[in-house]
Short mmCIF file of C-alpha atoms in Angstrom, two decimals:
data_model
loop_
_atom_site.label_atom_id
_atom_site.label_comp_id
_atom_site.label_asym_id
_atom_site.label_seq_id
_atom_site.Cartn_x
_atom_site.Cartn_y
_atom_site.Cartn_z
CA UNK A 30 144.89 162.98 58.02
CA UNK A 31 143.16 159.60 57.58
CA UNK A 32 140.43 157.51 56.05
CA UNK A 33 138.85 154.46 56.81
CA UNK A 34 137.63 151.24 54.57
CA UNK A 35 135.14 149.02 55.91
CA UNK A 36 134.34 145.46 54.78
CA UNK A 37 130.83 144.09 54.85
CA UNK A 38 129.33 141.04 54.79
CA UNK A 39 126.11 140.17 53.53
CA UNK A 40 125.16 143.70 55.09
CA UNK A 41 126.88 143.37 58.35
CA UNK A 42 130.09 145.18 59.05
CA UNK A 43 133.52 142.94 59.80
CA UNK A 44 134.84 144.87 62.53
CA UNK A 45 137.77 143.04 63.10
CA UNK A 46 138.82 143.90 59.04
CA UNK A 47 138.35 147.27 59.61
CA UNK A 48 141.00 149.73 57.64
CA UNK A 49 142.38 152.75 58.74
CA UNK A 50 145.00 154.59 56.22
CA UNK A 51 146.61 157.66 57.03
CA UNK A 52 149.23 160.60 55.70
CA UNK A 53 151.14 163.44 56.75
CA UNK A 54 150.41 166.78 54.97
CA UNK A 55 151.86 170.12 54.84
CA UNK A 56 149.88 172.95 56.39
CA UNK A 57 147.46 175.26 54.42
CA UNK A 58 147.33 171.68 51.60
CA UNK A 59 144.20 170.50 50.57
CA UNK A 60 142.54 168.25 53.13
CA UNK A 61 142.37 165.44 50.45
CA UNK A 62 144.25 162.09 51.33
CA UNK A 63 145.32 160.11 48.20
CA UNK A 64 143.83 156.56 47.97
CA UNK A 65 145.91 153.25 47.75
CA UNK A 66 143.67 151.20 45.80
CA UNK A 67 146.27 148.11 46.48
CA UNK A 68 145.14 148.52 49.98
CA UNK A 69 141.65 147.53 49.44
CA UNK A 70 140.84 144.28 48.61
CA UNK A 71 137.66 144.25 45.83
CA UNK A 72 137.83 140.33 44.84
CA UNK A 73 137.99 137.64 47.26
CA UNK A 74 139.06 138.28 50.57
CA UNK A 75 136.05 136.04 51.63
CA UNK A 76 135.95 132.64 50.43
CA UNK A 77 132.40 132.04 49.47
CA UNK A 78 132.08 135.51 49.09
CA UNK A 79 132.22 137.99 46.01
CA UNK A 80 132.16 141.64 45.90
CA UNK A 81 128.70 143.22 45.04
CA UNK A 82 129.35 146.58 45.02
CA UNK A 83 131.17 149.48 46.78
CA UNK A 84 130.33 153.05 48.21
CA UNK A 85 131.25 155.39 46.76
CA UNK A 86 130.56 153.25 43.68
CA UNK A 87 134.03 153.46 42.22
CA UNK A 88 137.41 153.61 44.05
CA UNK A 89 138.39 157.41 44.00
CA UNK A 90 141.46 158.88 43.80
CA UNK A 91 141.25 160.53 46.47
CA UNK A 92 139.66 161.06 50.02
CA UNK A 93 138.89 163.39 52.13
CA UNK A 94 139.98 164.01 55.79
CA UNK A 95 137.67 161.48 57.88
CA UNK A 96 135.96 160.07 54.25
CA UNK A 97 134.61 156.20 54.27
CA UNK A 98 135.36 153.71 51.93
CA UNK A 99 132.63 150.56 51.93
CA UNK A 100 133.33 147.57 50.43
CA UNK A 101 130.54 145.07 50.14
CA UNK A 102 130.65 141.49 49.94
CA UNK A 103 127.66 139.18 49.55
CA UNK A 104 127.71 135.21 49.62
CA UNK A 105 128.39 133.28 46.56
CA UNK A 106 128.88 129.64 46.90
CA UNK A 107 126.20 128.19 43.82
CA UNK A 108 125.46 128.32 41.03
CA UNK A 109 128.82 127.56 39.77
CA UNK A 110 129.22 123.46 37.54
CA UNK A 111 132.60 121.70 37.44
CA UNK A 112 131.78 118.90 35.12
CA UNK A 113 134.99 117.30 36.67
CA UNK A 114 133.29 117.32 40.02
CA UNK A 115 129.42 117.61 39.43
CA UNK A 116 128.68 117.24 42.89
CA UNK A 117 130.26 119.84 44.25
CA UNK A 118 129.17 123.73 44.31
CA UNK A 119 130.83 126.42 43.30
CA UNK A 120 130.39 130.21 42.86
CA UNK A 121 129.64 132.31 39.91
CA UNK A 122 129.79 135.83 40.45
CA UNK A 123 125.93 136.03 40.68
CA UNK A 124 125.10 136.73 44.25
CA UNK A 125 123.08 133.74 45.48
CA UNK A 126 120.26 136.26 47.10
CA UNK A 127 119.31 136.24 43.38
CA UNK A 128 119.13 132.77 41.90
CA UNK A 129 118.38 129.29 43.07
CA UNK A 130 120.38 125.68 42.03
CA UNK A 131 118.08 122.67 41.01
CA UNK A 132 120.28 118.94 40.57
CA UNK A 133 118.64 116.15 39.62
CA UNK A 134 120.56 113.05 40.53
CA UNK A 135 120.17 109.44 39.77
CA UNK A 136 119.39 106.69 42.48
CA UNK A 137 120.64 103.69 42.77
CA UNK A 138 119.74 101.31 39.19
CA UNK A 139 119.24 103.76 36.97
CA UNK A 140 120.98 106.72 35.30
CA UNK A 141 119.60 110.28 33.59
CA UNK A 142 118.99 111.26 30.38
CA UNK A 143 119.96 115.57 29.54
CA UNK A 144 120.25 118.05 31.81
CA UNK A 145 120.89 117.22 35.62
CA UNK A 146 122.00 120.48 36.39
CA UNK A 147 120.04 124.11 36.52
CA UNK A 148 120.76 127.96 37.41
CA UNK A 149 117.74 130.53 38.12
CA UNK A 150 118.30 133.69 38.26
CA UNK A 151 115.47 135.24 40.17
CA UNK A 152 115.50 138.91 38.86
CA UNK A 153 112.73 140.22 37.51
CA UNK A 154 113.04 144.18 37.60
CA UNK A 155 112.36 144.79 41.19
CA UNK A 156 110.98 141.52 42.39
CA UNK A 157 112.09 138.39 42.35
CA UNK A 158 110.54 135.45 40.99
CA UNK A 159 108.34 132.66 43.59
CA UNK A 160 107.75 130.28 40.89
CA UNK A 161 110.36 128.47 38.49
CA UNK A 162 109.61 125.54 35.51
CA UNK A 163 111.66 122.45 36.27
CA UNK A 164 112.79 120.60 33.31
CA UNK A 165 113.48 117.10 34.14
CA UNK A 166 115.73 114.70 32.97
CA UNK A 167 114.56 111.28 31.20
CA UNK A 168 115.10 108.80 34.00
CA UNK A 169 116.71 105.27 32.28
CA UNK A 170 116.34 101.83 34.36
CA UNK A 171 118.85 99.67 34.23
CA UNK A 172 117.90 95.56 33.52
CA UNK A 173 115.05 94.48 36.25
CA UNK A 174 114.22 97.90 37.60
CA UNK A 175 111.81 100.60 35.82
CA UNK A 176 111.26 104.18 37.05
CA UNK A 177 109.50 104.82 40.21
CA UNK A 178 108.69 108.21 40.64
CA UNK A 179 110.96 111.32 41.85
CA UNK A 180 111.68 112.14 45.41
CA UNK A 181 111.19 116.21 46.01
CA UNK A 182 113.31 118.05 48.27
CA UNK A 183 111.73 119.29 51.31
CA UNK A 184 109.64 123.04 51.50
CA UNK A 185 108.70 123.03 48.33
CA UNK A 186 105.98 122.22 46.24
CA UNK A 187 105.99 121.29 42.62
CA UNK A 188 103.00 120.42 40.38
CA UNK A 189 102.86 120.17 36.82
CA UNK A 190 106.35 120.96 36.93
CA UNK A 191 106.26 123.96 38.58
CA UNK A 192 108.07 124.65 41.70
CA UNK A 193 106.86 127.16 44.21
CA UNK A 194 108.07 127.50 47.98
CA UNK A 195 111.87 128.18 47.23
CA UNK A 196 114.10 130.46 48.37
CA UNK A 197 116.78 132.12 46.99
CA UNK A 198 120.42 131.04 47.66
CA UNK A 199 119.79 127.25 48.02
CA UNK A 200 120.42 124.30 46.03
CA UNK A 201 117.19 121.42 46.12
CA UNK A 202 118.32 118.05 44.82
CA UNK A 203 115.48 115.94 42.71
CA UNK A 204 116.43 112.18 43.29
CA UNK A 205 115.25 109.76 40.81
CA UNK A 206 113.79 106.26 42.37
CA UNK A 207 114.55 103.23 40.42
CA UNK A 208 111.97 100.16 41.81
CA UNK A 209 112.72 96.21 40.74
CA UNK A 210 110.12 94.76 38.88
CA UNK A 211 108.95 91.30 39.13
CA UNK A 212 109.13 89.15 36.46
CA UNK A 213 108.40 85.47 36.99
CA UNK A 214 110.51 82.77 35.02
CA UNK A 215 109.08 81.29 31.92
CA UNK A 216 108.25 78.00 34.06
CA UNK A 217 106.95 78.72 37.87
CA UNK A 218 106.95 75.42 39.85
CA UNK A 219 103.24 74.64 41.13
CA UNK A 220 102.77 73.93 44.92
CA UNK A 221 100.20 71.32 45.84
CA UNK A 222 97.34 73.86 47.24
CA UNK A 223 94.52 70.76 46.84
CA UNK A 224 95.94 68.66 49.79
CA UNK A 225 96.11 70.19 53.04
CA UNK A 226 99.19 67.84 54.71
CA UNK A 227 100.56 68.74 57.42
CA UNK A 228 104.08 70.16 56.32
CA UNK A 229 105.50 71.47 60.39
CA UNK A 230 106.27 68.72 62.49
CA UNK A 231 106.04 69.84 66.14
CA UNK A 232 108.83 68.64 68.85
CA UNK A 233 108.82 65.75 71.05
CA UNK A 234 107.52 67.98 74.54
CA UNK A 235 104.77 69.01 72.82
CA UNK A 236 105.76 72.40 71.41
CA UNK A 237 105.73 73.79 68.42
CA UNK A 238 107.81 77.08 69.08
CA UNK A 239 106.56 79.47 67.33
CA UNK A 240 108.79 82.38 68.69
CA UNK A 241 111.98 80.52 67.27
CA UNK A 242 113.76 81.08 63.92
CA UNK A 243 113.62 78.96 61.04
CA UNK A 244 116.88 77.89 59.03
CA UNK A 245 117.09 78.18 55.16
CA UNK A 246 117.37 74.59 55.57
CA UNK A 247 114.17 73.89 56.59
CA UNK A 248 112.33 76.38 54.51
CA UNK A 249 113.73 74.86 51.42
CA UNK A 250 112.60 71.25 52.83
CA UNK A 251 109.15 72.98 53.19
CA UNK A 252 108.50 73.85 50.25
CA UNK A 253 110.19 71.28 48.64
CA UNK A 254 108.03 68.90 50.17
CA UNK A 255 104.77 71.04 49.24
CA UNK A 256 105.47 71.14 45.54
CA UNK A 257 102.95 69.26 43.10
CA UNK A 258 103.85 65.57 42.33
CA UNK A 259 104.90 66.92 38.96
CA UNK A 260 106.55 69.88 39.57
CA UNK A 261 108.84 67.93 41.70
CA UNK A 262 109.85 65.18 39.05
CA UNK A 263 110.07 68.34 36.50
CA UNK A 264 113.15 70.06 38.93
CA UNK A 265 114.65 67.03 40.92
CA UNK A 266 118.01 67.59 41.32
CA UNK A 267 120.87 66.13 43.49
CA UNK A 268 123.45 68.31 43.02
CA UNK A 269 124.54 71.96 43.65
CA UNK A 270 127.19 74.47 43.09
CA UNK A 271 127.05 75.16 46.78
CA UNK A 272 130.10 74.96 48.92
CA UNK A 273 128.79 73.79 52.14
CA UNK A 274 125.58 71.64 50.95
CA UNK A 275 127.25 68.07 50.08
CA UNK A 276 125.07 65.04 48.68
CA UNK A 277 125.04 63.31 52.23
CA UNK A 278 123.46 66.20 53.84
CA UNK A 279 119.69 65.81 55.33
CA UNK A 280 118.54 68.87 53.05
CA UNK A 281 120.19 68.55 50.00
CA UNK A 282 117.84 67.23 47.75
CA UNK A 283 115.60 70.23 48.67
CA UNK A 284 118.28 72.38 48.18
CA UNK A 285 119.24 70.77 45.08
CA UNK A 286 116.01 71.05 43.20
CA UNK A 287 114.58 74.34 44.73
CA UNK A 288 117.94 75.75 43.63
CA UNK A 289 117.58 74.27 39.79
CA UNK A 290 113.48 75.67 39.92
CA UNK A 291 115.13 78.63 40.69
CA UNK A 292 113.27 79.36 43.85
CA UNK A 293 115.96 79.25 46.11
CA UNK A 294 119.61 81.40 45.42
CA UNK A 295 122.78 81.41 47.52
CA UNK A 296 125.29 83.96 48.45
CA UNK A 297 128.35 85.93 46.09
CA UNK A 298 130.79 83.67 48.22
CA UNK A 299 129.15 80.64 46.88
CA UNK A 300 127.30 79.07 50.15
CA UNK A 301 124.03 78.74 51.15
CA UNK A 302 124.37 79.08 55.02
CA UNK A 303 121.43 76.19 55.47
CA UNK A 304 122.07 76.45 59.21
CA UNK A 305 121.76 80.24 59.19
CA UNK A 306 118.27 81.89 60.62
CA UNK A 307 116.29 83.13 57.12
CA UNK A 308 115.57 86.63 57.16
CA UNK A 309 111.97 87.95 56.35
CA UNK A 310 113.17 89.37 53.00
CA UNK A 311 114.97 86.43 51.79
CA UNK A 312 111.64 84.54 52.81
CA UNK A 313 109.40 86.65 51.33
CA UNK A 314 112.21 86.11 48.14
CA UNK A 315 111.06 82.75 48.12
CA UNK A 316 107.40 82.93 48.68
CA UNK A 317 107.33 85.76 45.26
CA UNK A 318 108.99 83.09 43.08
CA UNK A 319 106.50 80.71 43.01
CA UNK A 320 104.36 83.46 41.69
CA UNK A 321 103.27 84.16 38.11
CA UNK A 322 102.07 88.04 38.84
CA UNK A 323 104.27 90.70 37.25
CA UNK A 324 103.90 93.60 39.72
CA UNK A 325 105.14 96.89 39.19
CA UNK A 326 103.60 98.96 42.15
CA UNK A 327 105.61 100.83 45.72
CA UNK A 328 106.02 99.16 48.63
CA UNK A 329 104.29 100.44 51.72
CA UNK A 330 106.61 99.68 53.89
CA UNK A 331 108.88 102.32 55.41
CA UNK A 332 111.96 100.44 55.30
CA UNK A 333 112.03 98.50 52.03
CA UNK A 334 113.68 101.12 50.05
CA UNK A 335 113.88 100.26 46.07
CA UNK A 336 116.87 99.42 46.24
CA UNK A 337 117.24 96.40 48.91
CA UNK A 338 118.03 93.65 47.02
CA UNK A 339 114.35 91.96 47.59
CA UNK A 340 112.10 95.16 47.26
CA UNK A 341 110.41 93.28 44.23
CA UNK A 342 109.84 90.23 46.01
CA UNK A 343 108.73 91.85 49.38
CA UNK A 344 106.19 94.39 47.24
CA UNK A 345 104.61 91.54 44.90
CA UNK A 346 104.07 89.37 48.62
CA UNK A 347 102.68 92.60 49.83
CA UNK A 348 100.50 92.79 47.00
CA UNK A 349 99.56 89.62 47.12
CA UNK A 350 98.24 89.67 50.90
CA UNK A 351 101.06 87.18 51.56
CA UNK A 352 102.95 89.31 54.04
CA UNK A 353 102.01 92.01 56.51
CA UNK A 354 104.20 94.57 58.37
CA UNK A 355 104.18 95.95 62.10
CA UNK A 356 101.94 98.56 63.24
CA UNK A 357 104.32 101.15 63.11
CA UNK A 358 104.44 100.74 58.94
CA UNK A 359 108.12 98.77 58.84
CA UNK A 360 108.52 95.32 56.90
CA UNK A 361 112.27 94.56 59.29
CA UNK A 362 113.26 93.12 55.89
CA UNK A 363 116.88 91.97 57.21
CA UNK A 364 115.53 90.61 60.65
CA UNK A 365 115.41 86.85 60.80
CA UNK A 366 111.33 85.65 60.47
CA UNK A 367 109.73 83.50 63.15
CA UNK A 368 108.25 80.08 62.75
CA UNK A 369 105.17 81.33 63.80
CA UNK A 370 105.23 84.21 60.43
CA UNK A 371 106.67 81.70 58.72
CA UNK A 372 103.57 79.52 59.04
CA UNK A 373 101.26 82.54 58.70
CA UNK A 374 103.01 83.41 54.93
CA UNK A 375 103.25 79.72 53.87
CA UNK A 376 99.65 78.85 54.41
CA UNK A 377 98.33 82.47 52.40
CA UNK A 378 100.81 81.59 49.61
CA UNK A 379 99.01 78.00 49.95
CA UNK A 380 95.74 79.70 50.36
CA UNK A 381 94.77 77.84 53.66
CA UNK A 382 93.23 79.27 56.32
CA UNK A 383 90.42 78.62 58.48
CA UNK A 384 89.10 79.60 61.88
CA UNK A 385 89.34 77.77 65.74
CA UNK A 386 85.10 77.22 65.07
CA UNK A 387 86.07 75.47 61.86
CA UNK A 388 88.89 73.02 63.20
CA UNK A 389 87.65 69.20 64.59
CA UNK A 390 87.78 68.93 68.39
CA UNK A 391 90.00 65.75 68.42
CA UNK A 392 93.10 67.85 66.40
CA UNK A 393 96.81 67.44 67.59
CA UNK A 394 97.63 70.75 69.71
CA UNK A 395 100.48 72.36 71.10
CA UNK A 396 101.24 73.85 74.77
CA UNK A 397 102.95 77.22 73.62
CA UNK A 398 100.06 77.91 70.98
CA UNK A 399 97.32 78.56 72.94
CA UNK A 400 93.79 79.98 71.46
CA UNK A 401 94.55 83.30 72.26
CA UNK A 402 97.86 83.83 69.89
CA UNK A 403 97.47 85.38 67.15
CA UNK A 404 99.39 82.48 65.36
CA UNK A 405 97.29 79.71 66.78
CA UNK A 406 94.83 78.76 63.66
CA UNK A 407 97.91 78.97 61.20
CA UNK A 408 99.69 76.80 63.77
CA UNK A 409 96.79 74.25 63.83
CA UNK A 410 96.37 74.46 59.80
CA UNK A 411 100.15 73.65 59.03
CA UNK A 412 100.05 71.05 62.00
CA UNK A 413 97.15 68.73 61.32
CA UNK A 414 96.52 66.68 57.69
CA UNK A 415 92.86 66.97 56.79
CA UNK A 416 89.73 67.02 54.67
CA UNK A 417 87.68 70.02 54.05
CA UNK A 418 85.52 72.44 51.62
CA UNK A 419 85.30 76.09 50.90
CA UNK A 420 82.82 78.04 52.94
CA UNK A 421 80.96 81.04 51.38
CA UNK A 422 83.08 83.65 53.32
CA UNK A 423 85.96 85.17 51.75
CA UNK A 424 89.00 85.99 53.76
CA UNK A 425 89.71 89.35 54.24
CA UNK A 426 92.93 90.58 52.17
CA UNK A 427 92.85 87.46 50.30
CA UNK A 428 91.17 86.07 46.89
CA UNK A 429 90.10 82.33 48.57
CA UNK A 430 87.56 81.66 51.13
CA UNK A 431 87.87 80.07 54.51
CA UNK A 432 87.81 76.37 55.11
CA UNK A 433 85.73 73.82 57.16
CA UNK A 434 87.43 70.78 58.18
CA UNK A 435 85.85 67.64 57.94
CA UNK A 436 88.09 64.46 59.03
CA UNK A 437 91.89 64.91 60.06
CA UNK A 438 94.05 62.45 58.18
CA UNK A 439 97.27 61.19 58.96
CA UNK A 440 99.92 62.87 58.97
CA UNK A 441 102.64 62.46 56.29
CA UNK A 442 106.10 60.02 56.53
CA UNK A 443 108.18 63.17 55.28
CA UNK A 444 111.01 60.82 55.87
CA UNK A 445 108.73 57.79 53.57
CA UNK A 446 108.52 59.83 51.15
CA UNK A 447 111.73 61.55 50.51
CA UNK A 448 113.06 57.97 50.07
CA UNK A 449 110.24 57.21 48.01
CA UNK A 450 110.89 60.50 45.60
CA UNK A 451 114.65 59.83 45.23
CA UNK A 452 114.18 56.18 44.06
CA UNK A 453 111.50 57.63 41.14
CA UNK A 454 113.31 60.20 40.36
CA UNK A 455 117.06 58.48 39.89
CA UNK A 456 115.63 55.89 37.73
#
């Protein structure tokens, strides 16, 4: 005689685990087999698994000749919390078919406040439940960052704290965004926006070349030669704390006082890399600092997530129409900026700009900006000293007007006046 005990899973028979148990009997005994419970495995022959029931309901005694013995598993991997290891799922002898997980989890530069971690059973008499009240944690910022707003997981849809769209047997994760805010320092130093100098020297064959990088070195000369008269005897400085800018160096009095204005920062290993290509986001770093705005808005930018080191800088420029992404909504925050963007950002932030039907006919011009780039007019603005007034059109994305010129002017002695600065200002 013999009987047979079949394992399921999730409704589908295991073949393979298939039991057959059998016994010799006299003849004329009862055709009844007895049952070796020990035989039949009712708690966790499948990991991930738990029993949910079996058929017959209980384990009999005994069996007759040919009887079947189902044993029913059904998956069970949530809904279980190790506070030891928060992130990791467990079981809980609640068949996930039933209930849904909700985390919420902290981003980087911030933490959570109660609760991070949620069980729903779905059960309600014979139907299960397609909506479910989330009960969020209180997001905390840490210094320089406030809450941004919560990232939802995907298929779902939540409003007024409601979540509908679920289903059962999954965990969705709530992530908590943490944005830098902008403060500016007590005292922002002023650049000169009255005189429009020429501050980009072209090279010797006649180009300008606007495709090439620009070195921190000679953005920090840039600005430090557009600051105001008094803004530069305010932060003159000759010395710095970094390793590979010494006091003979070309740039280090730009270095030196951009760095004690605060406008300029080095690295953790204590250089400043003045020969190395700036990026856009250390740039647009820059730019932001000579700001007084306290922004607290998002980024539009695809790939300036809150938590790059400059996503407060890059937003406030964004906000402030100083810088512009490409068309396919990316900043390239960590790719090295042309001369020609360069240009473009330095003369918004200086709130110059003007158009080719504006410029004087006798300007200085370059052979690789040509009319038709898109660079040319902020080329021929940084390139050429000159006079001019306000006209009655505003530019687009911008709070100033555009400019007509009136009479170039020479150009500046950069080299004049540097010599000129340090003898004032080491008196």
């Amino acid at each position: 005689l013999s009987y047979t005990v079949e394992y399921y899973k999730d409704g589908v028979k295991v073949e393979a685990d298939t039991q057959t148990e059998t016994a010799k009997v006299w003849v004329n005994a009862a055709d009844t087999l007895t049952v070796d419970a020990s035989k039949i495995n009712t708690t966790n022959k499948y990991n991930g698994y738990m029993i949910e029931y079996t058929d017959p309901s209980t384990i009999p005694d005994t069996i007759a000749d040919g009887g079947v013995i189902r044993v029913y598993y059904t998956k069970d991997e949530i809904g279980g919390f190790d506070p030891e290891n928060p992130d990791f799922d467990t079981g809980d002898q609640i068949p996930d078919k039933y209930q849904v997980v909700v985390r919420y989890v902290a981003g980087e530069n911030g933490s959570l406040e109660g609760e991070t971690f949620a069980v729903y059973d779905l059960r309600n008499e014979d139907v299960l439940l397609t909506e479910i009240i989330l009960h969020f944690p209180n997001p905390k910022a840490n210094s320089g960052y406030q809450f941004g707003k919560w990232i939802y997981p995907e298929n779902v849809t939540v409003m007024e704290d409601v979540m509908t769209g679920f289903t059962a047997g999954n965990v969705y994760t709530f992530t908590a965004v943490f944005e830098g805010v902008y403060y500016p320092p007590a005292n922002t130093p002023t650049l000169n926006k009255e005189d429009h100098t020429a501050y980009i020297i072209g090279y010797e064959d006649g180009t300008v070349r606007p495709g090439n990088n620009i070195t921190r070195a000679e953005v920090a000369t840039i600005f430090f030669r557009l600051l105001t008269d008094e803004s530069r005897a305010e932060y003159w400085c000759q010395t710095n704390a970094y390793s590979d800018v010494n006091s003979t160096d070309w740039f280090n009095n730009a270095v030196s006082t951009l760095g004690n204005a605060g406008i300029i920062t080095g690295y953790p290993d204590g250089t400043f890399r003045p020969n190395a290509p700036i990026t856009r986001a250390e740039f647009s770093a820059i730019a932001a600092r000579f700001s007084d705005v306290v922004y607290n808005g998002n980024s539009s930018f695809t790939d300036v997530a809150a938590n790059h080191w400059a996503a407060r800088y890059i937003t406030l420029a964004e906000y402030l129409g100083w810088v512009t992404g490409y068309p396919d909504g990316s900043f390239h925050p960590d790719q090295a900026i042309t001369r020609a963007e360069a240009i473009t950002l330095i003369n918004r932030v200086l709130e110059r700009e003007t158009r080719a039907e504006e410029m004087l006919a006798d300007m200085v011009t370059w052979s690789d900006s040509l009319p038709t780039a898109w660079y040319y007019e902020a080329v021929q603005e940084a390139t050429n000293s000159h006079t001019y007034s306000r006209t009655d059109e505003q530019v687009s994305g911008q709070s100033f007007n555009y400019e007509q010129w009136h009479a170039l002017l020479e150009n500046p002695d950069w080299a004049a006046l540097e010599k000129s600065w340090s003898t004032a200002n080491s008196n």
